[in-house]
Amino acid sequence: SIEAKDFTPEMREAAGACFVQIGLTPPTKGTVDGKLLVSAEQFLEAAYRYTAIGGDCFYCAASFDIQRAMCENHIPIVAHVGLIPSYITWTGWRAVGKTASEALTMWKRLKRLEEIGCFAVELEVVPGRIAEFFAKNTSMIYFSLGSGSGGDVQ
């Protein structure tokens, strides 16, 4: 995975046949080419530009509306559930999903992302047993980031 601002044709060439995920920067983390990405059109414009360079998929923790617009335009999206560092005010720096209420909220978010058309999800700092349940009950590829060994990708 590489931040969009750092992805160049030279990076694509250096990656060879590796699958490259491009991180589309949320407004809380900075800019892409000096612009904040705040609308679906801006996210789509950036995704098309980085697809032309050779990006294979895009990490996007933006709103459901933006993620839906990208999926409807055939942009492969990796979403995010759990601890989301770029939106840390949502959860604080802690494991997310330790209570039944939090786990249910995450489950609903995960299923909505699946319905939108996201092909994968990063589960970050989610209790292993919760993450395993999610993995067994979704069609999305599950990237585990501190969420146990049950992920499709570590």
PDB file of N, CA and C in Angstrom, residues 39-76:
ATOM      1  N   SER A  39     -15.088  15.482  -2.217  1.00  0.00           N
ATOM      2  CA  SER A  39     -16.298  15.106  -2.954  1.00  0.00           C
ATOM      3  C   SER A  39     -16.059  13.810  -3.719  1.00  0.00           C
ATOM      4  N   ALA A  40     -17.154  13.168  -4.089  1.00  0.00           N
ATOM      5  CA  ALA A  40     -17.045  11.941  -4.886  1.00  0.00           C
ATOM      6  C   ALA A  40     -16.306  12.219  -6.190  1.00  0.00           C
ATOM      7  N   GLU A  41     -16.575  13.352  -6.800  1.00  0.00           N
ATOM      8  CA  GLU A  41     -15.914  13.691  -8.060  1.00  0.00           C
ATOM      9  C   GLU A  41     -14.400  13.795  -7.878  1.00  0.00           C
ATOM     10  N   GLN A  42     -13.964  14.397  -6.775  1.00  0.00           N
ATOM     11  CA  GLN A  42     -12.529  14.528  -6.521  1.00  0.00           C
ATOM     12  C   GLN A  42     -11.884  13.167  -6.258  1.00  0.00           C
ATOM     13  N   PHE A  43     -12.566  12.301  -5.512  1.00  0.00           N
ATOM     14  CA  PHE A  43     -12.040  10.960  -5.272  1.00  0.00           C
ATOM     15  C   PHE A  43     -11.970  10.181  -6.581  1.00  0.00           C
ATOM     16  N   LEU A  44     -13.010  10.289  -7.413  1.00  0.00           N
ATOM     17  CA  LEU A  44     -13.014   9.597  -8.705  1.00  0.00           C
ATOM     18  C   LEU A  44     -11.899  10.109  -9.609  1.00  0.00           C
ATOM     19  N   GLU A  45     -11.732  11.409  -9.664  1.00  0.00           N
ATOM     20  CA  GLU A  45     -10.674  11.994 -10.493  1.00  0.00           C
ATOM     21  C   GLU A  45      -9.303  11.457 -10.066  1.00  0.00           C
ATOM     22  N   ALA A  46      -9.063  11.428  -8.763  1.00  0.00           N
ATOM     23  CA  ALA A  46      -7.781  10.915  -8.264  1.00  0.00           C
ATOM     24  C   ALA A  46      -7.632   9.430  -8.589  1.00  0.00           C
ATOM     25  N   ALA A  47      -8.688   8.657  -8.385  1.00  0.00           N
ATOM     26  CA  ALA A  47      -8.614   7.216  -8.657  1.00  0.00           C
ATOM     27  C   ALA A  47      -8.338   6.942 -10.133  1.00  0.00           C
ATOM     28  N   TYR A  48      -9.006   7.658 -11.023  1.00  0.00           N
ATOM     29  CA  TYR A  48      -8.761   7.456 -12.453  1.00  0.00           C
ATOM     30  C   TYR A  48      -7.322   7.815 -12.816  1.00  0.00           C
ATOM     31  N   ARG A  49      -6.812   8.892 -12.238  1.00  0.00           N
ATOM     32  CA  ARG A  49      -5.442   9.304 -12.535  1.00  0.00           C
ATOM     33  C   ARG A  49      -4.447   8.242 -12.066  1.00  0.00           C
ATOM     34  N   TYR A  50      -4.653   7.710 -10.851  1.00  0.00           N
ATOM     35  CA  TYR A  50      -3.707   6.720 -10.329  1.00  0.00           C
ATOM     36  C   TYR A  50      -3.921   5.341 -10.952  1.00  0.00           C
ATOM     37  N   THR A  51      -5.108   5.070 -11.461  1.00  0.00           N
ATOM     38  CA  THR A  51      -5.321   3.841 -12.231  1.00  0.00           C
ATOM     39  C   THR A  51      -4.509   3.909 -13.521  1.00  0.00           C
ATOM     40  N   ALA A  52      -4.477   5.075 -14.142  1.00  0.00           N
ATOM     41  CA  ALA A  52      -3.711   5.245 -15.384  1.00  0.00           C
ATOM     42  C   ALA A  52      -2.220   5.009 -15.162  1.00  0.00           C
ATOM     43  N   ILE A  53      -1.733   5.303 -13.968  1.00  0.00           N
ATOM     44  CA  ILE A  53      -0.325   5.059 -13.638  1.00  0.00           C
ATOM     45  C   ILE A  53      -0.091   3.578 -13.341  1.00  0.00           C
ATOM     46  N   GLY A  54      -1.145   2.882 -12.920  1.00  0.00           N
ATOM     47  CA  GLY A  54      -1.001   1.460 -12.643  1.00  0.00           C
ATOM     48  C   GLY A  54      -1.456   1.019 -11.268  1.00  0.00           C
ATOM     49  N   GLY A  55      -2.201   1.862 -10.564  1.00  0.00           N
ATOM     50  CA  GLY A  55      -2.766   1.449  -9.277  1.00  0.00           C
ATOM     51  C   GLY A  55      -3.794   0.351  -9.487  1.00  0.00           C
ATOM     52  N   ASP A  56      -3.765  -0.663  -8.630  1.00  0.00           N
ATOM     53  CA  ASP A  56      -4.674  -1.803  -8.792  1.00  0.00           C
ATOM     54  C   ASP A  56      -5.966  -1.662  -7.996  1.00  0.00           C
ATOM     55  N   CYS A  57      -5.897  -1.037  -6.829  1.00  0.00           N
ATOM     56  CA  CYS A  57      -7.087  -0.809  -6.019  1.00  0.00           C
ATOM     57  C   CYS A  57      -6.826   0.398  -5.132  1.00  0.00           C
ATOM     58  N   PHE A  58      -7.866   0.827  -4.428  1.00  0.00           N
ATOM     59  CA  PHE A  58      -7.766   2.054  -3.647  1.00  0.00           C
ATOM     60  C   PHE A  58      -8.317   1.859  -2.250  1.00  0.00           C
ATOM     61  N   TYR A  59      -7.509   2.255  -1.262  1.00  0.00           N
ATOM     62  CA  TYR A  59      -7.966   2.317   0.121  1.00  0.00           C
ATOM     63  C   TYR A  59      -8.750   3.611   0.264  1.00  0.00           C
ATOM     64  N   CYS A  60      -9.962   3.513   0.798  1.00  0.00           N
ATOM     65  CA  CYS A  60     -10.802   4.695   0.945  1.00  0.00           C
ATOM     66  C   CYS A  60     -11.643   4.569   2.213  1.00  0.00           C
ATOM     67  N   ALA A  61     -11.395   5.463   3.164  1.00  0.00           N
ATOM     68  CA  ALA A  61     -12.171   5.489   4.406  1.00  0.00           C
ATOM     69  C   ALA A  61     -13.123   6.681   4.411  1.00  0.00           C
ATOM     70  N   ALA A  62     -13.532   7.110   3.237  1.00  0.00           N
ATOM     71  CA  ALA A  62     -14.449   8.249   3.109  1.00  0.00           C
ATOM     72  C   ALA A  62     -15.877   7.794   3.429  1.00  0.00           C
ATOM     73  N   SER A  63     -16.831   8.648   3.157  1.00  0.00           N
ATOM     74  CA  SER A  63     -18.237   8.359   3.453  1.00  0.00           C
ATOM     75  C   SER A  63     -18.773   7.221   2.583  1.00  0.00           C
ATOM     76  N   PHE A  64     -19.894   6.660   3.029  1.00  0.00           N
ATOM     77  CA  PHE A  64     -20.557   5.628   2.234  1.00  0.00           C
ATOM     78  C   PHE A  64     -20.898   6.163   0.842  1.00  0.00           C
ATOM     79  N   ASP A  65     -21.348   7.401   0.756  1.00  0.00           N
ATOM     80  CA  ASP A  65     -21.721   7.972  -0.545  1.00  0.00           C
ATOM     81  C   ASP A  65     -20.534   8.018  -1.498  1.00  0.00           C
ATOM     82  N   ILE A  66     -19.378   8.417  -0.989  1.00  0.00           N
ATOM     83  CA  ILE A  66     -18.178   8.468  -1.833  1.00  0.00           C
ATOM     84  C   ILE A  66     -17.749   7.063  -2.217  1.00  0.00           C
ATOM     85  N   GLN A  67     -17.758   6.140  -1.263  1.00  0.00           N
ATOM     86  CA  GLN A  67     -17.379   4.761  -1.569  1.00  0.00           C
ATOM     87  C   GLN A  67     -18.338   4.149  -2.589  1.00  0.00           C
ATOM     88  N   ARG A  68     -19.620   4.414  -2.446  1.00  0.00           N
ATOM     89  CA  ARG A  68     -20.610   3.900  -3.403  1.00  0.00           C
ATOM     90  C   ARG A  68     -20.333   4.453  -4.801  1.00  0.00           C
ATOM     91  N   ALA A  69     -20.100   5.753  -4.903  1.00  0.00           N
ATOM     92  CA  ALA A  69     -19.823   6.367  -6.211  1.00  0.00           C
ATOM     93  C   ALA A  69     -18.607   5.717  -6.855  1.00  0.00           C
ATOM     94  N   MET A  70     -17.601   5.438  -6.072  1.00  0.00           N
ATOM     95  CA  MET A  70     -16.399   4.821  -6.627  1.00  0.00           C
ATOM     96  C   MET A  70     -16.687   3.396  -7.089  1.00  0.00           C
ATOM     97  N   CYS A  71     -17.398   2.627  -6.272  1.00  0.00           N
ATOM     98  CA  CYS A  71     -17.732   1.251  -6.664  1.00  0.00           C
ATOM     99  C   CYS A  71     -18.631   1.229  -7.897  1.00  0.00           C
ATOM    100  N   GLU A  72     -19.590   2.147  -7.968  1.00  0.00           N
ATOM    101  CA  GLU A  72     -20.474   2.213  -9.137  1.00  0.00           C
ATOM    102  C   GLU A  72     -19.703   2.557 -10.408  1.00  0.00           C
ATOM    103  N   ASN A  73     -18.544   3.170 -10.254  1.00  0.00           N
ATOM    104  CA  ASN A  73     -17.695   3.514 -11.395  1.00  0.00           C
ATOM    105  C   ASN A  73     -16.564   2.509 -11.571  1.00  0.00           C
ATOM    106  N   HIS A  74     -16.747   1.331 -11.004  1.00  0.00           N
ATOM    107  CA  HIS A  74     -15.840   0.193 -11.185  1.00  0.00           C
ATOM    108  C   HIS A  74     -14.433   0.439 -10.658  1.00  0.00           C
ATOM    109  N   ILE A  75     -14.330   1.233  -9.597  1.00  0.00           N
ATOM    110  CA  ILE A  75     -13.057   1.450  -8.918  1.00  0.00           C
ATOM    111  C   ILE A  75     -13.000   0.442  -7.772  1.00  0.00           C
ATOM    112  N   PRO A  76     -12.007  -0.447  -7.748  1.00  0.00           N
ATOM    113  CA  PRO A  76     -11.919  -1.434  -6.667  1.00  0.00           C
ATOM    114  C   PRO A  76     -11.522  -0.770  -5.345  1.00  0.00           C
TER     115      PRO A  76
END
